[in-house]
XYZ file of C-alpha atoms in Angstrom:
731
model
C -33.704 -57.386 -178.056
C -34.291 -59.147 -174.532
C -34.493 -62.803 -176.245
C -30.879 -61.991 -178.593
C -29.710 -60.857 -175.357
C -30.576 -63.523 -173.243
C -29.503 -66.346 -176.216
C -25.998 -64.709 -176.179
C -25.844 -64.760 -172.292
C -26.542 -68.715 -172.538
C -23.576 -69.265 -175.880
C -20.933 -67.209 -173.512
C -21.702 -69.684 -170.405
C -21.702 -72.562 -172.842
C -18.611 -71.386 -174.593
C -17.301 -70.411 -170.946
C -18.603 -74.412 -169.216
C -16.054 -75.882 -172.290
C -13.800 -78.105 -170.396
C -11.718 -78.169 -174.396
C -12.282 -74.722 -174.905
C -14.495 -75.312 -178.265
C -16.683 -78.412 -177.344
C -19.512 -75.198 -177.073
C -18.587 -74.030 -180.867
C -21.367 -76.433 -182.522
C -23.853 -75.379 -179.447
C -23.429 -71.835 -179.902
C -24.139 -71.978 -184.129
C -27.735 -73.801 -183.301
C -28.897 -71.361 -180.929
C -28.146 -68.604 -183.132
C -29.252 -70.551 -185.758
C -31.471 -68.563 -187.966
C -30.508 -65.295 -186.783
C -27.425 -64.150 -188.812
C -26.615 -61.363 -187.247
C -26.818 -63.087 -183.741
C -25.228 -66.016 -185.470
C -21.751 -64.100 -186.301
C -21.680 -62.440 -182.663
C -22.107 -65.788 -181.144
C -19.354 -66.950 -183.428
C -16.771 -64.451 -182.707
C -17.718 -64.544 -179.341
C -16.774 -68.360 -179.513
C -13.615 -67.215 -181.828
C -12.635 -64.914 -178.846
C -12.779 -67.679 -176.187
C -10.971 -70.638 -178.346
C -7.819 -67.957 -179.451
C -8.477 -67.261 -175.151
C -7.981 -71.107 -174.259
C -4.414 -72.244 -173.572
C -4.774 -75.956 -175.010
C -3.902 -76.620 -178.441
C -7.520 -76.014 -180.108
C -8.479 -77.271 -183.280
C -10.902 -77.575 -185.902
C -10.531 -80.165 -188.011
C -12.252 -81.865 -190.972
C -13.873 -85.473 -190.671
C -10.888 -86.403 -193.051
C -8.323 -85.096 -190.513
C -7.187 -81.882 -192.658
C -7.313 -78.802 -190.191
C -9.435 -76.010 -191.377
C -8.749 -74.080 -187.817
C -6.226 -73.946 -185.168
C -5.706 -71.258 -182.259
C -3.563 -68.819 -181.958
C -1.854 -70.388 -178.807
C -2.505 -73.577 -180.534
C -0.089 -72.341 -183.038
C 2.477 -71.278 -180.579
C 2.180 -74.647 -179.008
C 2.948 -76.362 -182.244
C 5.629 -73.986 -182.917
C 4.302 -72.698 -186.016
C 4.573 -68.993 -187.279
C 0.555 -68.666 -187.622
C -2.467 -70.897 -187.182
C -2.491 -70.408 -190.841
C 0.754 -72.567 -191.436
C -1.283 -75.208 -190.206
C -4.414 -74.558 -191.766
C -5.313 -77.544 -194.040
C -2.337 -80.156 -192.912
C -2.791 -83.501 -192.049
C -3.525 -83.467 -188.332
C -2.709 -87.450 -188.857
C 0.585 -87.361 -190.334
C 1.499 -85.417 -187.030
C 1.456 -88.830 -185.398
C 3.816 -92.076 -186.095
C 3.968 -95.387 -184.827
C 1.139 -96.724 -182.372
C 0.325 -92.470 -181.540
C -0.652 -92.783 -185.099
C -2.748 -95.563 -184.484
C -4.073 -94.161 -181.228
C -5.258 -91.209 -183.569
C -6.516 -92.576 -186.405
C -9.076 -94.604 -183.558
C -10.149 -91.486 -181.953
C -10.345 -89.510 -185.608
C -12.257 -93.006 -186.294
C -14.383 -92.734 -182.786
C -15.260 -88.802 -183.071
C -16.647 -89.260 -186.342
C -18.734 -91.966 -185.716
C -20.264 -89.186 -183.366
C -18.555 -90.187 -179.771
C -16.540 -87.865 -178.028
C -13.001 -89.672 -177.609
C -9.806 -89.124 -176.245
C -5.894 -90.216 -176.450
C -2.470 -89.299 -175.128
C 0.397 -89.836 -177.062
C 3.525 -87.478 -178.812
C 4.229 -85.776 -181.611
C 6.829 -83.659 -183.143
C 6.339 -79.624 -183.635
C 6.737 -77.994 -186.920
C 9.975 -77.727 -185.763
C 10.613 -81.256 -184.763
C 10.742 -81.568 -181.147
C 8.666 -83.828 -178.970
C 5.737 -82.887 -177.046
C 3.123 -84.715 -174.996
C -0.748 -84.659 -175.628
C -4.096 -85.160 -173.988
C -6.146 -84.843 -176.745
C -10.045 -85.069 -176.942
C -12.038 -85.136 -180.527
C -15.905 -83.859 -179.997
C -17.776 -84.080 -183.122
C -19.359 -80.993 -184.283
C -23.382 -82.054 -186.213
C -25.554 -79.831 -188.189
C -28.994 -79.320 -188.265
C -29.697 -82.950 -189.979
C -27.640 -84.410 -186.878
C -24.512 -85.806 -189.283
C -21.361 -84.755 -187.987
C -19.565 -81.928 -190.203
C -16.247 -81.356 -188.127
C -14.499 -82.087 -185.237
C -13.100 -80.132 -182.493
C -9.434 -81.358 -181.249
C -8.854 -79.807 -177.506
C -5.158 -81.071 -176.754
C -3.424 -80.046 -173.765
C 0.562 -80.132 -173.272
C 1.449 -82.437 -170.811
C 4.506 -83.295 -171.674
C 6.832 -82.305 -168.410
C 3.709 -84.585 -166.489
C 5.055 -87.419 -168.817
C 8.269 -86.518 -168.277
C 8.272 -86.852 -164.725
C 5.698 -89.585 -164.752
C 8.588 -91.451 -166.452
C 10.752 -90.174 -164.095
C 8.863 -91.284 -161.287
C 7.954 -94.766 -163.213
C 11.772 -95.776 -163.784
C 12.753 -94.740 -160.329
C 9.787 -97.491 -158.923
C 10.780 -100.222 -161.981
C 14.508 -99.214 -160.615
C 14.041 -99.556 -156.521
C 12.030 -102.799 -157.863
C 14.860 -104.310 -159.625
C 16.816 -103.197 -156.493
C 14.444 -104.413 -153.801
C 14.324 -107.492 -155.885
C 17.131 -108.528 -156.720
C 19.575 -107.286 -154.061
C 20.072 -109.072 -150.871
C 18.859 -106.106 -149.223
C 15.536 -105.251 -146.792
C 14.141 -102.470 -146.777
C 11.089 -102.026 -144.062
C 9.366 -99.737 -142.000
C 7.249 -100.719 -138.766
C 4.982 -99.115 -136.221
C 7.478 -97.855 -133.034
C 7.521 -100.473 -131.187
C 7.625 -103.108 -134.002
C 4.042 -104.564 -133.823
C 3.194 -103.735 -137.111
C 4.518 -103.729 -140.420
C 3.517 -100.506 -142.828
C 6.094 -101.929 -146.254
C 8.660 -104.315 -146.646
C 10.256 -104.525 -149.665
C 10.879 -107.234 -151.887
C 14.267 -108.678 -151.031
C 13.194 -110.025 -147.869
C 12.183 -113.368 -149.478
C 15.766 -113.813 -151.011
C 17.497 -112.356 -147.789
C 14.953 -114.440 -144.816
C 13.372 -116.799 -147.375
C 9.517 -115.516 -146.439
C 7.575 -113.445 -148.463
C 6.399 -109.707 -147.828
C 2.453 -110.996 -147.553
C 3.954 -113.859 -144.577
C 5.411 -110.479 -142.609
C 2.130 -108.472 -143.151
C 0.266 -111.233 -142.036
C 2.505 -111.694 -139.000
C 5.013 -108.580 -138.086
C 7.458 -110.719 -136.130
C 7.357 -114.280 -138.040
C 10.787 -113.183 -138.847
C 12.092 -113.160 -135.506
C 11.341 -117.117 -135.394
C 14.677 -117.262 -137.884
C 16.853 -116.320 -135.301
C 19.326 -118.437 -133.733
C 18.778 -118.632 -130.205
C 21.699 -117.626 -129.156
C 21.691 -114.295 -130.573
C 17.899 -113.093 -129.971
C 18.607 -111.612 -126.946
C 20.626 -109.027 -127.888
C 18.933 -108.513 -130.886
C 15.111 -107.525 -128.905
C 17.757 -105.450 -126.329
C 18.842 -103.439 -129.505
C 15.432 -102.995 -130.775
C 13.972 -102.056 -127.979
C 16.705 -99.461 -127.233
C 16.206 -98.253 -130.994
C 12.342 -97.704 -129.450
C 13.199 -96.230 -126.327
C 15.838 -93.992 -126.612
C 14.823 -92.843 -130.140
C 18.814 -93.323 -131.403
C 20.140 -95.715 -134.249
C 20.734 -98.796 -133.914
C 22.890 -101.205 -135.666
C 23.065 -105.382 -134.327
C 23.815 -108.523 -136.217
C 23.045 -111.785 -135.701
C 22.213 -115.089 -137.412
C 19.554 -116.720 -138.860
C 18.152 -120.103 -139.832
C 16.250 -119.694 -142.946
C 13.453 -121.866 -143.868
C 15.452 -123.852 -146.347
C 17.856 -125.065 -143.354
C 21.010 -122.530 -144.740
C 22.182 -120.199 -141.786
C 22.811 -116.885 -142.782
C 24.294 -113.640 -141.110
C 22.255 -110.396 -140.980
C 22.805 -106.909 -140.255
C 20.020 -104.898 -139.475
C 19.962 -101.128 -139.341
C 17.214 -99.386 -137.859
C 16.589 -95.022 -137.809
C 13.381 -94.342 -135.119
C 10.903 -91.127 -137.323
C 9.686 -88.420 -134.422
C 6.593 -86.068 -135.136
C 6.537 -82.966 -134.161
C 6.278 -84.009 -130.434
C 9.269 -85.895 -130.953
C 7.483 -88.815 -130.303
C 8.227 -92.379 -132.826
C 5.919 -92.668 -135.018
C 7.389 -95.735 -136.612
C 10.635 -97.387 -137.337
C 12.190 -97.764 -140.546
C 15.776 -99.429 -141.864
C 17.607 -102.158 -143.782
C 18.907 -105.378 -143.723
C 21.388 -106.960 -145.388
C 22.607 -110.267 -145.704
C 26.740 -109.792 -144.510
C 27.307 -114.004 -144.888
C 30.025 -113.365 -147.434
C 31.642 -110.379 -145.147
C 31.347 -112.734 -142.036
C 33.078 -115.569 -143.879
C 35.710 -113.013 -145.453
C 36.415 -112.216 -141.791
C 36.716 -115.777 -140.532
C 39.052 -116.366 -143.509
C 41.099 -113.470 -142.200
C 40.929 -114.593 -138.669
C 42.069 -118.045 -139.710
C 45.190 -116.073 -141.804
C 45.928 -113.979 -138.363
C 45.921 -116.825 -136.400
C 46.764 -120.171 -137.916
C 50.456 -120.770 -138.455
C 50.459 -121.681 -141.618
C 53.330 -124.166 -142.049
C 51.223 -126.692 -139.580
C 47.622 -125.505 -139.264
C 47.910 -125.360 -135.429
C 46.849 -121.639 -133.731
C 49.648 -119.131 -133.428
C 51.229 -116.782 -130.732
C 48.614 -114.599 -131.572
C 46.095 -116.923 -131.228
C 47.359 -118.525 -128.519
C 48.196 -115.465 -126.418
C 44.111 -114.298 -127.159
C 42.792 -117.890 -125.625
C 44.721 -117.176 -122.811
C 43.676 -113.380 -122.135
C 40.052 -115.159 -122.081
C 40.370 -117.613 -119.624
C 42.467 -115.432 -117.338
C 39.666 -113.130 -117.604
C 36.932 -116.053 -117.011
C 39.567 -116.891 -114.215
C 39.098 -120.505 -115.880
C 41.503 -123.231 -114.390
C 44.234 -124.261 -117.261
C 47.851 -124.831 -117.397
C 50.379 -123.925 -120.059
C 53.509 -126.217 -121.302
C 55.805 -124.682 -123.063
C 57.283 -127.609 -125.502
C 60.615 -126.981 -127.292
C 62.373 -129.690 -129.099
C 65.739 -130.612 -128.021
C 69.066 -129.821 -130.920
C 66.407 -129.069 -133.386
C 68.898 -126.259 -135.347
C 71.401 -129.115 -135.713
C 68.234 -131.396 -136.985
C 67.490 -128.455 -139.319
C 70.674 -127.854 -140.927
C 71.874 -132.066 -141.234
C 68.309 -132.750 -143.003
C 67.350 -129.351 -145.052
C 64.529 -127.014 -144.471
C 61.836 -128.925 -146.586
C 62.461 -132.073 -144.345
C 62.512 -130.094 -141.145
C 59.319 -128.683 -141.874
C 57.908 -132.236 -142.202
C 59.296 -133.160 -139.471
C 57.258 -130.337 -137.753
C 54.220 -130.944 -139.008
C 54.923 -134.548 -137.542
C 55.370 -133.092 -134.226
C 52.326 -131.146 -134.686
C 50.361 -134.064 -134.931
C 51.198 -136.094 -132.123
C 50.930 -133.339 -129.973
C 47.417 -132.761 -131.442
C 46.743 -136.553 -131.336
C 47.747 -136.786 -127.459
C 45.828 -134.245 -126.512
C 41.806 -133.454 -125.559
C 39.822 -132.207 -128.573
C 39.438 -129.174 -126.282
C 43.084 -128.351 -126.018
C 44.528 -125.701 -127.957
C 47.858 -126.738 -129.545
C 49.835 -123.756 -131.014
C 52.807 -123.061 -133.026
C 54.941 -119.887 -130.972
C 57.735 -119.869 -134.208
C 61.088 -122.498 -135.052
C 60.864 -125.107 -132.749
C 58.738 -124.294 -130.165
C 54.795 -125.024 -129.910
C 52.658 -124.483 -126.863
C 49.884 -126.537 -125.604
C 46.563 -125.069 -123.019
C 45.126 -127.499 -120.928
C 41.539 -126.675 -119.701
C 40.470 -127.112 -116.260
C 43.753 -128.953 -115.176
C 46.107 -128.157 -112.105
C 46.836 -131.114 -111.008
C 50.673 -131.768 -111.003
C 50.497 -135.438 -111.173
C 48.118 -135.286 -113.935
C 50.269 -132.462 -116.049
C 53.353 -134.319 -114.905
C 51.649 -137.702 -116.765
C 50.429 -135.942 -119.802
C 53.970 -133.956 -120.572
C 55.592 -137.531 -120.594
C 53.688 -139.336 -122.474
C 54.572 -136.395 -125.427
C 58.113 -136.938 -124.432
C 57.726 -140.656 -124.563
C 55.648 -140.405 -128.355
C 58.535 -137.611 -130.209
C 60.868 -140.289 -129.066
C 59.338 -143.281 -130.418
C 56.937 -142.283 -133.143
C 57.967 -139.562 -134.689
C 60.512 -140.269 -137.788
C 60.858 -138.517 -141.211
C 63.308 -139.771 -143.786
C 64.884 -141.848 -141.176
C 66.849 -139.370 -141.220
C 67.218 -138.871 -137.352
C 66.692 -141.628 -135.037
C 65.162 -139.937 -132.518
C 63.665 -136.585 -131.254
C 63.274 -135.616 -128.135
C 61.749 -132.148 -126.464
C 61.944 -130.138 -122.927
C 58.920 -129.306 -121.812
C 58.054 -126.067 -118.820
C 54.659 -126.414 -117.272
C 52.795 -123.124 -115.193
C 49.824 -123.098 -114.070
C 46.988 -120.174 -113.576
C 46.617 -119.042 -110.977
C 49.645 -120.419 -109.106
C 52.146 -118.650 -111.451
C 50.944 -115.774 -112.754
C 47.690 -114.377 -113.155
C 48.094 -113.385 -116.994
C 49.137 -114.616 -120.015
C 53.017 -112.881 -120.369
C 54.031 -114.150 -116.398
C 52.312 -117.737 -117.451
C 54.671 -117.894 -120.832
C 57.527 -116.170 -119.213
C 57.280 -119.351 -116.268
C 56.762 -121.996 -118.908
C 59.553 -120.992 -120.973
C 62.346 -120.767 -117.845
C 60.884 -123.894 -116.673
C 61.265 -124.978 -120.571
C 64.815 -123.659 -119.889
C 65.380 -125.725 -116.552
C 64.045 -128.731 -118.530
C 66.702 -128.170 -120.800
C 69.620 -128.030 -118.781
C 68.638 -130.503 -116.930
C 69.780 -132.991 -119.495
C 66.744 -132.408 -122.317
C 64.282 -134.712 -122.716
C 62.365 -133.928 -119.700
C 59.694 -131.622 -118.148
C 59.706 -129.087 -115.508
C 57.011 -127.092 -113.271
C 57.448 -123.719 -113.042
C 58.352 -123.564 -109.339
C 61.000 -126.153 -109.632
C 63.674 -123.273 -111.921
C 66.672 -122.592 -109.617
C 68.443 -119.649 -109.190
C 70.931 -120.507 -112.384
C 68.370 -121.546 -115.063
C 67.058 -118.205 -114.257
C 70.273 -116.659 -114.880
C 70.642 -118.336 -117.712
C 67.232 -117.425 -118.943
C 67.587 -113.565 -118.356
C 71.172 -114.197 -120.703
C 69.497 -115.504 -123.413
C 66.778 -112.795 -123.362
C 69.718 -110.072 -123.293
C 71.270 -111.646 -126.204
C 69.401 -109.668 -129.449
C 70.252 -106.333 -127.620
C 73.741 -107.574 -126.807
C 75.318 -107.164 -130.093
C 73.627 -104.477 -131.310
C 74.923 -102.352 -128.199
C 78.352 -103.685 -128.310
C 78.519 -105.332 -125.417
C 80.616 -108.340 -126.556
C 84.596 -107.951 -126.331
C 87.629 -109.551 -127.607
C 90.225 -110.939 -125.067
C 93.794 -112.472 -126.300
C 96.057 -115.137 -125.455
C 99.195 -115.559 -127.232
C 100.656 -119.032 -128.835
C 104.450 -119.042 -127.967
C 107.214 -120.356 -129.427
C 108.471 -123.066 -126.677
C 111.957 -122.378 -127.029
C 112.205 -118.357 -127.418
C 109.003 -118.262 -125.875
C 108.397 -114.855 -128.049
C 103.954 -114.531 -128.845
C 104.008 -115.795 -132.703
C 100.343 -115.603 -132.263
C 97.239 -115.385 -130.629
C 93.929 -116.370 -130.030
C 90.689 -114.176 -130.026
C 88.333 -114.803 -127.010
C 84.879 -113.516 -126.855
C 83.546 -112.254 -123.923
C 80.126 -111.003 -122.622
C 80.626 -107.137 -120.763
C 76.978 -107.331 -119.482
C 75.494 -104.256 -118.056
C 74.179 -105.934 -115.118
C 76.487 -109.251 -114.549
C 79.643 -107.573 -115.388
C 82.432 -109.589 -117.594
C 80.543 -112.849 -118.689
C 82.692 -115.567 -119.688
C 82.501 -117.930 -122.816
C 81.191 -120.907 -120.858
C 77.844 -118.934 -119.749
C 76.585 -117.440 -122.990
C 78.706 -119.767 -126.002
C 75.895 -122.696 -125.741
C 73.070 -120.620 -125.436
C 74.273 -118.264 -128.385
C 74.427 -122.312 -130.103
C 70.827 -122.872 -129.080
C 69.446 -120.128 -130.249
C 71.750 -119.612 -133.399
C 73.075 -116.146 -132.846
C 76.901 -117.785 -132.896
C 76.337 -116.872 -136.221
C 76.042 -113.422 -135.545
C 78.554 -113.096 -133.079
C 81.139 -114.941 -134.384
C 80.973 -112.870 -138.058
C 81.677 -110.035 -135.771
C 84.302 -111.987 -133.728
C 86.002 -112.322 -136.805
C 86.147 -108.867 -137.658
C 86.887 -107.599 -134.929
C 90.037 -109.969 -134.811
C 91.319 -109.542 -137.845
C 90.406 -104.991 -136.853
C 92.997 -105.591 -134.213
C 95.265 -108.044 -136.238
C 95.829 -105.077 -138.893
C 96.775 -102.807 -135.557
C 99.572 -104.419 -134.507
C 100.704 -105.371 -138.195
C 101.063 -101.846 -138.651
C 102.741 -101.485 -135.524
C 105.655 -103.897 -136.497
C 104.480 -107.402 -135.741
C 104.015 -108.543 -139.833
C 104.188 -111.707 -138.927
C 101.588 -112.509 -135.838
C 99.063 -114.647 -136.876
C 95.482 -114.651 -135.315
C 93.806 -117.878 -134.053
C 89.444 -117.291 -134.486
C 87.300 -120.297 -133.006
C 84.680 -121.500 -135.527
C 81.218 -123.878 -134.182
C 79.979 -126.301 -135.649
C 76.849 -124.097 -135.987
C 79.144 -121.714 -137.737
C 80.238 -124.130 -139.699
C 76.881 -125.185 -141.627
C 76.401 -121.615 -142.447
C 77.001 -120.926 -146.075
C 77.909 -117.440 -145.162
C 81.261 -118.832 -143.582
C 83.460 -118.759 -145.982
C 81.929 -114.982 -147.571
C 82.611 -114.124 -143.690
C 86.304 -114.690 -143.713
C 87.141 -113.279 -146.917
C 85.364 -109.628 -146.350
C 87.124 -109.253 -143.109
C 90.147 -109.705 -145.145
C 89.989 -107.994 -147.200
C 88.326 -105.341 -145.028
C 91.349 -105.232 -143.136
C 94.044 -105.556 -145.752
C 95.514 -109.210 -143.672
C 97.518 -111.558 -145.515
C 95.089 -114.738 -145.738
C 98.339 -116.879 -144.480
C 98.105 -115.037 -140.383
C 94.899 -115.992 -140.203
C 94.183 -119.679 -138.123
C 90.535 -120.873 -138.357
C 90.199 -123.564 -135.155
C 87.363 -126.144 -135.571
C 86.536 -129.271 -132.912
C 86.827 -132.616 -133.809
C 83.438 -133.039 -132.895
C 82.481 -130.061 -135.517
C 84.292 -131.524 -138.294
C 82.374 -134.877 -137.649
C 78.728 -133.479 -136.958
C 79.233 -133.728 -141.233
C 81.958 -134.422 -142.237
C 81.680 -134.312 -146.433
C 80.234 -130.340 -145.446
C 82.999 -129.582 -143.707
C 85.586 -130.575 -146.050
C 83.990 -128.523 -148.626
C 84.243 -125.804 -146.419
C 87.797 -125.767 -145.029
C 88.892 -126.439 -149.026
C 86.890 -123.368 -149.318
C 88.923 -121.639 -146.652
C 92.202 -122.693 -147.600
C 91.775 -121.638 -150.705
C 91.710 -118.420 -149.416
C 94.847 -118.924 -148.409
C 93.110 -119.572 -144.885
C 95.336 -122.234 -141.909
C 93.247 -124.556 -140.476
C 93.787 -125.663 -136.657
C 92.043 -128.577 -135.560
C 91.071 -128.055 -131.683
C 90.944 -130.277 -128.561
C 93.006 -132.781 -130.543
C 92.813 -136.757 -129.439
C 89.572 -136.250 -127.276
C 86.740 -137.842 -129.270
C 87.553 -139.286 -133.150
C 91.386 -138.447 -133.720
C 92.477 -140.569 -136.870
C 94.708 -140.612 -139.470
C 92.469 -140.967 -142.327
C 90.825 -138.425 -141.221
C 93.925 -136.059 -140.610
C 94.599 -136.876 -144.549
C 90.448 -136.055 -145.114
C 90.490 -133.194 -143.580
C 94.237 -131.189 -143.953
C 94.737 -129.305 -141.328
C 97.793 -127.125 -140.621
C 98.279 -127.689 -137.497
C 96.715 -129.504 -134.585
C 96.433 -128.545 -131.119
C 96.753 -131.108 -128.437
C 93.958 -131.136 -125.649
C 94.409 -129.137 -122.138
C 93.814 -132.941 -120.640
C 96.631 -134.778 -121.880
C 98.897 -131.585 -121.210
C 97.589 -131.735 -117.437
C 99.540 -134.983 -116.782
C 102.611 -134.562 -118.297
C 105.142 -134.889 -116.227
C 103.419 -136.991 -113.911
C 101.833 -139.529 -116.125
C 104.096 -141.574 -118.246
C 101.326 -142.261 -121.056
C 100.295 -139.122 -121.620
C 103.409 -137.972 -122.590
C 104.171 -140.935 -124.436
C 100.612 -139.937 -126.407
C 101.736 -135.987 -126.655
C 105.424 -137.738 -128.062
C 103.456 -139.569 -130.534
C 100.717 -137.221 -131.522
C 103.693 -134.524 -132.318
C 105.823 -137.076 -134.708
C 102.740 -138.115 -136.142
C 101.883 -134.700 -137.158
C 104.967 -133.616 -138.415
C 105.217 -136.467 -140.646
C 102.200 -135.820 -142.562
C 103.553 -132.119 -142.560
C 101.290 -130.502 -139.895
C 102.438 -128.326 -137.162
C 101.534 -128.978 -133.401
C 100.076 -126.257 -130.532
C 99.839 -127.837 -127.102
C 97.209 -126.136 -124.568
C 97.205 -125.532 -120.818
C 101.009 -124.611 -120.175
C 100.554 -124.093 -116.395
C 103.438 -125.535 -115.064
C 107.391 -125.197 -115.819
C 107.670 -128.841 -116.166
C 104.820 -128.831 -118.859
C 106.625 -126.362 -120.803
C 110.355 -128.443 -120.681
C 108.381 -131.768 -121.712
C 106.550 -130.132 -124.410
C 109.762 -128.150 -125.577
C 111.394 -131.491 -125.241
C 109.008 -133.299 -127.732
C 109.418 -130.890 -130.091
C 105.819 -129.302 -129.916
C 105.856 -126.376 -132.285
C 104.171 -124.414 -130.017
C 102.564 -123.780 -126.972
C 99.689 -122.277 -125.013
C 98.715 -121.751 -121.483
C 98.297 -119.512 -118.353
C 101.610 -120.308 -117.553
C 102.837 -117.669 -120.681
C 100.049 -115.867 -121.153
C 96.299 -115.542 -119.413
C 93.380 -114.025 -122.085
C 93.760 -110.742 -121.439
C 92.452 -107.230 -123.598
C 94.824 -105.995 -126.607
C 96.009 -102.941 -124.370
C 97.460 -105.517 -121.607
C 98.905 -108.316 -124.030
C 101.386 -105.827 -125.699
C 103.070 -104.672 -122.626
C 103.818 -108.161 -121.838
C 107.271 -108.693 -122.108
C 107.012 -112.141 -124.539
C 104.800 -110.283 -126.972
C 108.440 -109.256 -128.028
C 111.378 -112.527 -128.313
C 113.147 -112.917 -125.185
C 115.214 -115.887 -124.635
C 114.050 -118.215 -122.429
C 116.339 -118.639 -119.794
C 115.334 -118.063 -116.173
C 111.172 -118.395 -117.161
C 109.341 -118.830 -114.453
C 105.906 -117.217 -115.168
C 105.241 -115.060 -118.184
C 103.186 -112.572 -117.825
C 100.568 -113.679 -116.044
C 98.838 -111.021 -114.767
């Protein structure tokens, strides 16, 4: 009895020690072989252990048929009971490579070896599970294998986790290998490299092994001028325990220059000590190239390829901040607007491109040449403040402009005016230097063009004109321009038959400014077109008021400049104003000078014909002083010619002038053209013109230019007798 209990205890210990849950079943059977009762008890005990095991336990025949399955094993296989699986072919559950592995394990176990493999098979409900299976042979008394014990551990969760981790590792490896990023981990002061990703080869051109052997190998690639700020940032990250970022350039072993951005993050232990530094480095060469391209677009003039105003100002700010000696030349082409309108925009653009090349070719390579817009250029001359040297340079530029610049042979020569300011003599910041050079350039233009001036040579009247030019953009918007009117009289009755609109500038600081002070500025700046359109509209608005008050036949004369005549919108502006104010076109008279007409005769003729088709009358102003000829009177078909005041002034004391006046009047009448004499300032002049048959007279002797309210109070604004007249409305 004691012996049986001991054998049972041995059986129990062996059964309990089974790793697979059933490996000791054969031992149990052998230990209790002859004693059936003891054998049955041991078998029952082993069977209980088999069912208590948490693996899928099976007893297989040598051909793979399942003889018995544990309760828990049946549950893992999603069978209704162990009996459902009894007699089933164990190999049939496996497919593909897993079937091959199962067959190999079965054959090995049948040959007497313990075998194992890992594979996936479907449960009875078709769900795939992963198993670690161990097959143990069971031998009889004769030593032959009579059965197999199979213990399968469900490792589905572990397999899926391993698969996920493996896929993640593969993904990270692919990313590190192909993405231009370098992930790294260094010791706290960058002495040792714990890890560097495979991307280091594509970014830095060195292998992870090289960095492992020599952690500072990558620093040898940094361009010398970028090394110091890089090392400073690395030290800051370690000492301040703060995130760091730095951009620098490297020269790879293959000679290629690349931009790198490195970001570092210190990792601390529980005591706030830096234990390692991790981070990422990336190749930002393409980003830098895009930024350079954007910078080029932002700071380059699209027409000439020169620097633009923004680039010039940036350069000037840098030089001023560094307190470096330099000078600024402000170059403005003379009468470029005339050239632009004459040549056409395409040819004028090519001319500007040629000018840019001339300036660049004449200066040192380190000179900054910029186009500020339109026909304005600027030059920064580094390290030069000697006026004699600068004067020589400016004169050489002027000589090149007038002798070397040609475009389609359309312009005989090109001239420019140059203003020069010197740092810090004429200003300690870019605004002051630009303003000083601009004023000096303006002085050069006023001095006759095709010259240069230094900033300290600009006179007070030039400064005044410059201030006027700066005020122009706001003058029209704030209604600073006003109209004065001068009567045009019938010589016999001295009645006002028409009025001439004359623009004045009511400047907020300088008071009423005469046209001689600002009309040239309007012409040069191009504002004459906008101001001229306003004059036409305002003049016709006033004429409409007078006509509504009873002066139905009163006419209005408006002066048009050469610049306005070249503008395509002139005819439309006149037509729109006539329609807006419902003024009969015959009551509007457009006055043009001979020089304006002859600047581009074919264009002038086409524009005049278009105006005449509207019903507007045309007058040639200052007749007799320029290109006067019978042919051009026939070509332009004016309705009126206005004798220049220079002829009127000598009437009564110069017989030759009187003959010219009579000749103009007679010739005009024979062509069906009316005549107005300007500049009548004395009674003898008035009588001489009346005797010569002049149609209309105009001058200070009759009416001075005045506002509309004063003009209507003049006696001559209504028909009067000329008897005893001395001076009419001369206040």
